[in-house]
Coordinates of C-alpha atoms and ligand atoms in Angstrom, one line a residue:
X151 CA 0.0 0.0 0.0
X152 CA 1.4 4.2 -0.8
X153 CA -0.2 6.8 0.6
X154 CA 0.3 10.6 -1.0
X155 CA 1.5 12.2 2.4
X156 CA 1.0 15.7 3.3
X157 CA 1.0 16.9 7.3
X158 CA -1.4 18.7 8.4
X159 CA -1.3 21.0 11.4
X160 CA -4.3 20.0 14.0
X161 CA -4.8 23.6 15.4
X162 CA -5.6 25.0 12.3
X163 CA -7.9 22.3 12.1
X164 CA -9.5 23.3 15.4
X165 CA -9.7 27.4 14.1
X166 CA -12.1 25.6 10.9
X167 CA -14.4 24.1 13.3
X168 CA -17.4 26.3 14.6
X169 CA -19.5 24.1 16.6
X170 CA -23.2 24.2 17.1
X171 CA -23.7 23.9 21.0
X172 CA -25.3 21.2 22.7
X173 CA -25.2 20.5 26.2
X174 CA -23.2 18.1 28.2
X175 CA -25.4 15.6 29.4
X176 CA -26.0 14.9 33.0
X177 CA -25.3 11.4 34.5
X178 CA -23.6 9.0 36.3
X179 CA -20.6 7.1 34.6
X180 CA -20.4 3.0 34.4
X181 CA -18.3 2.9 37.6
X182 CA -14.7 0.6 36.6
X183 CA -14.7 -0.6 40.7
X184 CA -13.9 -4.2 40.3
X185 CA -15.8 -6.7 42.6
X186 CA -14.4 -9.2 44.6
X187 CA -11.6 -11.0 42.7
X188 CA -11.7 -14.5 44.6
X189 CA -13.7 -15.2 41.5
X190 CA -13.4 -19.4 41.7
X191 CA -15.4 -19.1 45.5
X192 CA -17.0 -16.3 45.2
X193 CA -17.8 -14.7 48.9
X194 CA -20.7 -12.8 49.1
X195 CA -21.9 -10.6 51.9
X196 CA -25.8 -11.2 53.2
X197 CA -27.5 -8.3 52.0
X198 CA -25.8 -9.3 48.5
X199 CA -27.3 -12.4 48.5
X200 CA -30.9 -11.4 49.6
X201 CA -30.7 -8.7 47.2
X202 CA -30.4 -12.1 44.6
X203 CA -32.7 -14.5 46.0
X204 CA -35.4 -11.6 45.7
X205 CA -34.7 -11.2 42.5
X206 CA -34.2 -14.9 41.2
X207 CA -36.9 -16.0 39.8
X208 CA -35.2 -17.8 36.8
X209 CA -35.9 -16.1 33.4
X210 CA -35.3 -17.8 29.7
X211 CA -31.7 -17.3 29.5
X212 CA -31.2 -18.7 33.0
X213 CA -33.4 -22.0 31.6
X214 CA -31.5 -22.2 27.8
X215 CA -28.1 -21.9 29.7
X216 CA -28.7 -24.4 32.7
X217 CA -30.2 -27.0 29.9
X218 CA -27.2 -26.4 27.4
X219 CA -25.0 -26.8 30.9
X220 CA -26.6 -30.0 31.6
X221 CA -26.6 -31.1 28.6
X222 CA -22.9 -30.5 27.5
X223 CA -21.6 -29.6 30.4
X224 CA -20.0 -26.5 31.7
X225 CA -18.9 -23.6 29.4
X226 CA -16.9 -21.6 29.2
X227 CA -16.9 -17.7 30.6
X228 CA -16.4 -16.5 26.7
X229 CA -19.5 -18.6 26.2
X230 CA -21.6 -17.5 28.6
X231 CA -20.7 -14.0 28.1
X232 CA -21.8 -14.4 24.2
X233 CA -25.4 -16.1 25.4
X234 CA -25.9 -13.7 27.6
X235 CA -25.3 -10.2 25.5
X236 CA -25.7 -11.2 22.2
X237 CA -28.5 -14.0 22.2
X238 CA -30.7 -13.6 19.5
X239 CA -33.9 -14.3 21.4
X240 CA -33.1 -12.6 24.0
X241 CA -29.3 -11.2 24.7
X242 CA -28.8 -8.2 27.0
X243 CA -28.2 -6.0 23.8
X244 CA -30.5 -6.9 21.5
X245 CA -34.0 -5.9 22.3
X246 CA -33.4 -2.7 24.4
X247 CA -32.0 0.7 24.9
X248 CA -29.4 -0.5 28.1
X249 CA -28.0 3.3 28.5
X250 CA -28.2 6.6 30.4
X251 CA -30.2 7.6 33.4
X252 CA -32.7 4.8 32.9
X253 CA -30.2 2.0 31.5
X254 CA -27.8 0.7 33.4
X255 CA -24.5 2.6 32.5
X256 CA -23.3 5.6 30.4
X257 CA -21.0 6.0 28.4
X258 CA -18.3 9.2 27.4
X259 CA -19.7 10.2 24.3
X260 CA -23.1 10.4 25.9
X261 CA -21.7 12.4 28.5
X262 CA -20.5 14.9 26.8
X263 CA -20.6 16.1 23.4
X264 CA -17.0 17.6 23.2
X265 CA -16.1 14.3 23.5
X266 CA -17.6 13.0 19.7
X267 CA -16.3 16.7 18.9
X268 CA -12.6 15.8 19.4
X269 CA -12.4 12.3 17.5
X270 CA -13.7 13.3 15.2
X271 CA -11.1 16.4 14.6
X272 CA -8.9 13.4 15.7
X273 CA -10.0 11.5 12.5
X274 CA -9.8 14.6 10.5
X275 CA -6.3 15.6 11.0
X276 CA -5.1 11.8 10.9
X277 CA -6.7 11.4 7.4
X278 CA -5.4 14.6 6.0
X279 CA -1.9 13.4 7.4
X280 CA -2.0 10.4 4.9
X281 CA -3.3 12.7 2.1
X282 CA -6.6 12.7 2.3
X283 CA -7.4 9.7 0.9
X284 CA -11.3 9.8 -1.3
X285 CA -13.3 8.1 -0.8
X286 CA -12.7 6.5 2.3
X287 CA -15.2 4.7 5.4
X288 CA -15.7 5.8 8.1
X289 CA -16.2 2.2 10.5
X290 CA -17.3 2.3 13.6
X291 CA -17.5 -0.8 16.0
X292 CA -20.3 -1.4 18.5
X293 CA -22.0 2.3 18.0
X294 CA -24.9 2.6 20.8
X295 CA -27.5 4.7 20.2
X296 CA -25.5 6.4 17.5
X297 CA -24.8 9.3 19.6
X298 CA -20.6 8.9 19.1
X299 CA -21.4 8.8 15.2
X300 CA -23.7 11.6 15.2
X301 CA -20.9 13.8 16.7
X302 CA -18.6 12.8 14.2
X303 CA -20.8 13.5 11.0
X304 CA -21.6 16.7 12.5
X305 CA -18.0 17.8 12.5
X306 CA -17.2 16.6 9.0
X307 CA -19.9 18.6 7.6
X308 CA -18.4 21.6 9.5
X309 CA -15.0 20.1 7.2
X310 CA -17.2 20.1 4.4
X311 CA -16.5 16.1 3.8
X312 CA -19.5 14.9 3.3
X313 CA -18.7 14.2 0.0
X314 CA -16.0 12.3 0.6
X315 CA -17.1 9.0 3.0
X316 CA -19.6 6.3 3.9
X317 CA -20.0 5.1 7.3
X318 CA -20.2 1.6 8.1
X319 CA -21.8 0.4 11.4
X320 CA -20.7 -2.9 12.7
X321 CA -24.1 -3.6 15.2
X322 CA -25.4 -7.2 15.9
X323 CA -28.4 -5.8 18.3
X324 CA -31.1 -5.3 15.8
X325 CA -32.4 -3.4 18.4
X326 CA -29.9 -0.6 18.7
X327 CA -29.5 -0.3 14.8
X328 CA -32.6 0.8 14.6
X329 CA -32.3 3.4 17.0
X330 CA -29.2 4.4 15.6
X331 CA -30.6 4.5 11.8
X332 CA -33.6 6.7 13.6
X333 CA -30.8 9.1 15.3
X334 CA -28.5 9.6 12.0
X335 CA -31.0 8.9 9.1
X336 CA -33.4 10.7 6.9
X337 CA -34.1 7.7 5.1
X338 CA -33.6 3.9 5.8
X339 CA -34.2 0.7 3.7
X340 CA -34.3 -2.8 5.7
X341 CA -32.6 -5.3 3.5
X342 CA -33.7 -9.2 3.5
X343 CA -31.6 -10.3 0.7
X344 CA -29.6 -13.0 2.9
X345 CA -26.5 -12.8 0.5
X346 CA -26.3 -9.1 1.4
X347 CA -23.3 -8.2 3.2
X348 CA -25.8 -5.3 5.1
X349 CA -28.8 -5.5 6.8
X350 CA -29.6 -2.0 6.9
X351 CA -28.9 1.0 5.0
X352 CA -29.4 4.7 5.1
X353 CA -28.9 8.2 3.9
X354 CA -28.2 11.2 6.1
X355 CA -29.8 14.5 5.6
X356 CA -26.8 15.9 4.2
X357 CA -26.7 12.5 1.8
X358 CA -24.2 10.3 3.5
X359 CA -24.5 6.5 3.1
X360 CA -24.9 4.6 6.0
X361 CA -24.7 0.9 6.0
X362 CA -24.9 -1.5 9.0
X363 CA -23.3 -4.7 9.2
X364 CA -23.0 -7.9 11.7
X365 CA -19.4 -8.4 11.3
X366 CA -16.3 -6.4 10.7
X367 CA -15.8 -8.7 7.4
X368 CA -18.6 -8.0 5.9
X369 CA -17.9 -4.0 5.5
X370 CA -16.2 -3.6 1.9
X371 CA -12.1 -3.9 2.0
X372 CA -11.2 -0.1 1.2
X373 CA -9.5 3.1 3.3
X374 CA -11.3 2.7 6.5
X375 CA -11.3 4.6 9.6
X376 CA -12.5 2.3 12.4
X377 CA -13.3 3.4 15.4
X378 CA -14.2 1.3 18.5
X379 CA -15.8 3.1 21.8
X380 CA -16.8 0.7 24.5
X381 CA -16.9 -2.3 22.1
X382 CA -13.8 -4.4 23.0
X383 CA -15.0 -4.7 26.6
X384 CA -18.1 -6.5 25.2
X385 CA -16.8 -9.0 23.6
X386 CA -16.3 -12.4 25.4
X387 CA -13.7 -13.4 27.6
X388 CA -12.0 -16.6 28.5
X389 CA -10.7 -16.9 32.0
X390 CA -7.3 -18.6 32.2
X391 CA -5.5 -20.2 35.6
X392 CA -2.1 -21.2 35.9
X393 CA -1.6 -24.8 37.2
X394 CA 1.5 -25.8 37.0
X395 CA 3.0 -25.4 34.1
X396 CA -0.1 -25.2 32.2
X397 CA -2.9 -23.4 32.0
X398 CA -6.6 -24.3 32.7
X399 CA -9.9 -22.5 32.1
X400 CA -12.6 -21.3 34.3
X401 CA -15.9 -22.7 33.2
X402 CA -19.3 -22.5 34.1
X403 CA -21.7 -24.9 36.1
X404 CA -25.0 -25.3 37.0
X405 CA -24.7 -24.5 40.8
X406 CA -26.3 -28.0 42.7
X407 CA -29.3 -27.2 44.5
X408 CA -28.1 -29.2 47.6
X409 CA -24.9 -26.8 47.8
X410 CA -24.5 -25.5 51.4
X411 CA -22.2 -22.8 49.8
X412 CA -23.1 -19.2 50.5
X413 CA -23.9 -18.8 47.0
X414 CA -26.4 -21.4 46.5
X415 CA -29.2 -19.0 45.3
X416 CA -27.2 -17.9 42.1
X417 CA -28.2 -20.5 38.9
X418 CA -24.5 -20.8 38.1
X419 CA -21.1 -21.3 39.6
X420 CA -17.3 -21.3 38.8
X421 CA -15.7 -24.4 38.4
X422 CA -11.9 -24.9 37.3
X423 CA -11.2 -27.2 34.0
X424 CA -10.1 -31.1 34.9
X425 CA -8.1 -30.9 32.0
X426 CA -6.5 -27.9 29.8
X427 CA -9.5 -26.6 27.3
X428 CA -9.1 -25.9 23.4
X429 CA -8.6 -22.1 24.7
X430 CA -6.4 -22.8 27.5
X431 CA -4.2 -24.9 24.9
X432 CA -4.1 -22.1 22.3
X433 CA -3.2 -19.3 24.4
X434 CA 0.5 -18.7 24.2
X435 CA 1.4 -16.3 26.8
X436 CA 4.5 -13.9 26.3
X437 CA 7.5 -15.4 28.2
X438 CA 7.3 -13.0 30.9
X439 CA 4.6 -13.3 32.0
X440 CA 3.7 -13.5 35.9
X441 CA 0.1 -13.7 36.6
X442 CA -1.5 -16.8 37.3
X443 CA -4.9 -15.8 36.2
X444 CA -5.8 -13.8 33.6
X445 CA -8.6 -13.2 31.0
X446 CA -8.1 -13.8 27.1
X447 CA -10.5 -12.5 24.4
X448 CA -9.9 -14.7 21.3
X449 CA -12.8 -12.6 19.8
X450 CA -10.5 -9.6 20.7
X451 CA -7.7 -11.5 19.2
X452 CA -9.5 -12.2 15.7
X453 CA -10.9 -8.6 15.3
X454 CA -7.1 -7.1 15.6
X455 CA -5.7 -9.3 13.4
X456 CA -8.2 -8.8 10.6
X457 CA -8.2 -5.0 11.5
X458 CA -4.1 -5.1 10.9
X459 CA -4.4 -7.2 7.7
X460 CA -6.8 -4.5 6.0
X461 CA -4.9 -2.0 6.8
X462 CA -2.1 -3.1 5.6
X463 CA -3.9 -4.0 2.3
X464 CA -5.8 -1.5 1.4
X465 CA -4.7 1.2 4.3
X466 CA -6.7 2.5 7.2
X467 CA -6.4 3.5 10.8
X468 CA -8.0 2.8 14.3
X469 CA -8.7 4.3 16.8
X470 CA -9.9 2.0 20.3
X471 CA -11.6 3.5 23.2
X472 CA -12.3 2.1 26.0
X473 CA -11.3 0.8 29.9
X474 CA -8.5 -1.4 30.2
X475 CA -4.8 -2.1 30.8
X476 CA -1.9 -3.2 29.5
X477 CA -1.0 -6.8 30.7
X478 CA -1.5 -6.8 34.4
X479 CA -5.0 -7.1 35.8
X480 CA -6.2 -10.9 36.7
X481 CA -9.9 -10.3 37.4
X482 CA -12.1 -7.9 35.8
X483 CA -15.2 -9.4 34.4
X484 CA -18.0 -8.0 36.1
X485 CA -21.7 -7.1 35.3
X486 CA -23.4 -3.3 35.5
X487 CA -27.2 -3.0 36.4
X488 CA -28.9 -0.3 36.6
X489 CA -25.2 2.0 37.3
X490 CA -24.4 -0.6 40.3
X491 CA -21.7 -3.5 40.1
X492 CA -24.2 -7.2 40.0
X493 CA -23.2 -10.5 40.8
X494 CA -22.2 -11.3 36.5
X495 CA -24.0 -14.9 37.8
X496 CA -27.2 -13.8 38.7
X497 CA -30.5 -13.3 36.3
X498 CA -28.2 -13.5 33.2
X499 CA -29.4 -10.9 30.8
X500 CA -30.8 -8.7 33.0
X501 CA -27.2 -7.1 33.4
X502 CA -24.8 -5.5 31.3
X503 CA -21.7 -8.2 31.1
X504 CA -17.8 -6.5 30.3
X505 CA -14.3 -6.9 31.2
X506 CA -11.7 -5.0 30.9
X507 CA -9.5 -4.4 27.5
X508 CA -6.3 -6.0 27.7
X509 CA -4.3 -3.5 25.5
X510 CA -1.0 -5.2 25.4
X511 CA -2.5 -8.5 24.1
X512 CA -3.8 -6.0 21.8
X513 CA -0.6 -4.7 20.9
X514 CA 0.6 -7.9 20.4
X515 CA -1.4 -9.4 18.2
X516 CA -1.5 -6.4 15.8
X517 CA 2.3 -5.8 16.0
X518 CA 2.8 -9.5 15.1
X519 CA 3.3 -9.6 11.9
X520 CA 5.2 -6.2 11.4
X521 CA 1.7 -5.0 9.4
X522 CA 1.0 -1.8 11.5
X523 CA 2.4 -0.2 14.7
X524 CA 0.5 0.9 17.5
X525 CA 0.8 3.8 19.8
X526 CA -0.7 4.1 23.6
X527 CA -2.7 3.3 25.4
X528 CA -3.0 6.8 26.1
X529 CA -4.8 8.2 29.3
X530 CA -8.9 9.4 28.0
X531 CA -8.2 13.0 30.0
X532 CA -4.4 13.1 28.6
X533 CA -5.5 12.7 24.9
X534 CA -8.8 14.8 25.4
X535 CA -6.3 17.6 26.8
X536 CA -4.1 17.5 24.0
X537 CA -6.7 17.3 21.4
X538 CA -7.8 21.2 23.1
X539 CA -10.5 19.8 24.9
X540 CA -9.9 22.5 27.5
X541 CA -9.9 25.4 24.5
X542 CA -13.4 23.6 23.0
X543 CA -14.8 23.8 26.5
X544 CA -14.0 27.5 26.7
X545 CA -15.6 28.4 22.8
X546 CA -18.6 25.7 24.6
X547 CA -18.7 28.2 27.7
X548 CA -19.0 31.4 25.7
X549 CA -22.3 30.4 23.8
X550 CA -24.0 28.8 26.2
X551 CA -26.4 30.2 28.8
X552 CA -24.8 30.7 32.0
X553 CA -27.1 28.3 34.0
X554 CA -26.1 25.7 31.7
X555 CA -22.1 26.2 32.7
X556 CA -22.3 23.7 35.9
X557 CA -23.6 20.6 33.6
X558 CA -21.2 21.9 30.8
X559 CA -18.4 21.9 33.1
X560 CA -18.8 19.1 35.2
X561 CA -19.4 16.4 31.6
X562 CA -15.9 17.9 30.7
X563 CA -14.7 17.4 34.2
X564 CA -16.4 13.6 34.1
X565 CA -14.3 12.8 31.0
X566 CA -11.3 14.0 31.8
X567 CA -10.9 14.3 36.0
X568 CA -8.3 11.5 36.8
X569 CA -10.6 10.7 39.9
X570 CA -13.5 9.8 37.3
X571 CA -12.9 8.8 33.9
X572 CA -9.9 10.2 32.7
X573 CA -7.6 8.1 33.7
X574 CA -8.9 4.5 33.9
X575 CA -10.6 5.2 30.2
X576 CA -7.7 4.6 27.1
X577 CA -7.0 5.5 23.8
X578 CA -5.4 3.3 21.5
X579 CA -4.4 4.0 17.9
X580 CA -3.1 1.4 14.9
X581 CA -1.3 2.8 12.1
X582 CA 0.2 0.9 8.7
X583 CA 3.7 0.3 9.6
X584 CA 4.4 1.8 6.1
X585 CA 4.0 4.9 7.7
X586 CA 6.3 4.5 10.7
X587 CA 9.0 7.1 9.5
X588 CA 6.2 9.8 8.2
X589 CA 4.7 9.2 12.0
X590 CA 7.7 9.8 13.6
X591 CA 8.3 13.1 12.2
X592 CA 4.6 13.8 12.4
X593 CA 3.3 12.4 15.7
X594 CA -0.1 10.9 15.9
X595 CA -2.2 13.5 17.6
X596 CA -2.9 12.9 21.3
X597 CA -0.5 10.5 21.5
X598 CA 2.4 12.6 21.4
Ligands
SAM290 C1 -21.0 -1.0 25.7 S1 -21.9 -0.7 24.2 C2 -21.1 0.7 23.6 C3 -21.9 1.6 22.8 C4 -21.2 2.9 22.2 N1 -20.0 2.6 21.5 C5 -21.0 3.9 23.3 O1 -19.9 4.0 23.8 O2 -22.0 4.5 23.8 C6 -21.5 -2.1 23.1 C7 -22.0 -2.0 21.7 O3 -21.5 -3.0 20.9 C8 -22.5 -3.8 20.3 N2 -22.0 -5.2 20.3 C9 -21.8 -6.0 21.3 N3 -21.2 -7.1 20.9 C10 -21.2 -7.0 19.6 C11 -20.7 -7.9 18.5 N4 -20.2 -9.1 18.8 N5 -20.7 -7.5 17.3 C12 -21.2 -6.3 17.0 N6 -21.7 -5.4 17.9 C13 -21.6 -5.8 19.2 C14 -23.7 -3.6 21.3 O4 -24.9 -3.9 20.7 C15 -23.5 -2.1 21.6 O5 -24.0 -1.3 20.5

């Protein structure tokens, strides 16, 4: 792959822009508190496990997993984590709106709007630093209600690109797609052809393209700009445990009725592999490494790698957002409901299931093959600074109403305050490695 290169400088990018205003909006954050990490016997407290027996009344993902447990026998974590968000019938994202004040977590771009605002002049200046490459996708992974992509396409109109892209939504809650097509679109088509590689397409009102697709392999191979907010954390994880000199996986069981163990009201419990699992076999730690548990997302793996591969082929950048670390965290799967850490066991589907990004398997898997390079993870409240997120919340300041300044400031502060989101929240970026030379002289915006 060439690109025509041509640096572009970001502030003058940030003089083009005159935004429209809209307010920060006002809630609480998905917390990133981990619960108790003794994950294998899992201690509750009593009021925990009242607060579960109340509310146990077993619902139809609780049945289809205990018969496909005793039927089988146990699964895995990845497993259940895929049944329970992304069931067809009934998977926690597929049927619902699961966000804001009346869902059970928020996330930064629907905090704040200066937060959409700045990746996108992110995506802007990176774009125009390979030469502005026409047409080209704009793809973004897991979008939510839309609201991160609405941002974006209202800052490339203020570019005056709308000529110039597609977007491409990579959504497997028929759910959400809608609501997204109803946020961004003048005009939608459902298509049922099954040898269609979308399921949905629509226009903007300015005339963009949008097309929505289940997998990342289904959007067309060309220049694509993918961009990933909260969407790594949802996809499955295995959970690993040193034994020896091997490793074996954490599955999980039907819990026995006649249990005397604290936990007996929950439907499900951990239990360790006899034997190393087809995962467990496959995962090839790095040398160094010193934990004896840790969580693996082959999903994770399989996106990155295909990710690297285009862009390698027919060029493209990424940008990944989202909670994580880089290599040394053992235990973070966990389950949100209604903004409040759940027992991930209890009434499956009722609860939001994540766990943490593990950004230096990322790194590693996209590095691999010498196809791109990466730079971060960056710190949210770092990046957002250098991107002038404190300069955007001024021009924000000056057009707005003064008794709208307090929920102006305090989103901004959400985002960025190291005590709330800005430090635990990451940026990530994937580059071709073609351009390694060009990058060093020109340094990846917020990464610097
Ligand atoms: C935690 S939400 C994040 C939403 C949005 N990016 C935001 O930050 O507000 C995860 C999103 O990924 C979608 N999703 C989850 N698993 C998916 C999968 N395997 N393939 C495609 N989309 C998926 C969900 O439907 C949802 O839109």
């Amino acid at each position: 792959m060439s690109f025509a290169i041509s640096n572009v400088s970001f502030k003058s990018l940030a003089v083009v822009l005159s935004y429209n205003l809209r307010l920060c909006r006002k809630y609480s954050y998905k917390t990133v508190r981990r619960p108790d990490s003794a994950f294998v016997s899992r201690k509750l407290t009593a009021p925990q496990v009242e607060h579960m027996e109340e509310k146990q009344a077993p619902n139809d993902l609780t049945k289809h997993l205990k018969a496909k447990i005793l039927a089988t026998g146990p699964i895995t974590v990845a497993e259940y984590m895929r049944e329970i968000l992304t069931n067809p019938l009934s998977g926690y994202y597929m049927n619902r709106d699961v966000f804001g004040r009346e869902g059970d977590f928020i996330t930064s771009p629907e905090i704040c709007q200066i937060f959409g605002e700045l990746v996108a002049v992110w995506v802007v200046s990176e774009w125009r630093k390979l030469g502005s490459p026409t047409p080209f996708q704009i793809v973004e992974l897991g979008p939510g209600r839309g609201t991160l992509a609405r941002d974006v396409l209202k800052v490339l109109a203020q570019f005056k690109l709308s000529k110039e892209f597609s977007i491409h939504m990579v959504e497997i809650s028929p759910y959400l797609s809608k609501v997204q097509a109803q946020r961004l679109c003048f005009s939608t088509e459902t298509i049922n052809d099954e040898n269609s590689t979308h399921y949905l397409t629509g226009k903007t009102a300015s005339g963009i393209n949008i097309y929505w697709h289940k997998r990342l392999e289904d959007v067309p191979r060309k220049f694509s700009i993918v961009l990933a907010h909260e969407f790594f954390d949802a996809l499955p994880v295995h959970k690993l445990q040193r034994d020896g000199k091997q490793w074996k996986e954490i599955l999980i069981d039907v819990n026995k009725a006649d249990t005397t163990d604290k936990n007996k009201s929950l439907p499900f419990r951990y239990v360790i592999s006899k034997a190393p699992t087809p995962v467990s076999h496959l995962y090839q730690p790095i040398p160094e490494e010193t934990r004896d548990s840790l969580e693996y997302s082959l999903d994770t793996d399989r996106l990155i790698s295909m990710m690297s591969d285009r862009f390698e082929c027919e060029g493209g950048i990424g940008l990944i957002m989202d909670y994580g670390h880089f290599g040394e965290k053992c235990d973070t799967f966990r389950a949100f409901k209604k903004h409040q850490l759940h027992e991930p066991l209890c009434a499956p589907g009722t609860a939001d299931l994540t766990a943490d990004v593990d950004f230096r398997q990322i790194k590693r898997i996209a590095e691999e093959n010498g196809k791109v390079i990466c730079f971060g993870p960056v710190e949210q409240g770092s990046f957002l600074k250098k991107m002038e997120g404190d300069a955007r919340l001024e021009q924000l300041l000056s057009n707005a109403l003064p008794e709208n300044h307090d929920i102006i400031r305090s989103g901004y502060k959400m985002l960025t305050d190291p005590n709330q989101m800005g430090k635990r929240f990451k940026f990530f970026s994937i580059f071709p490695s073609v351009l390694k030379e060009h990058l060093e002289k020109f340094p990846v915006n917020g990464f610097q």
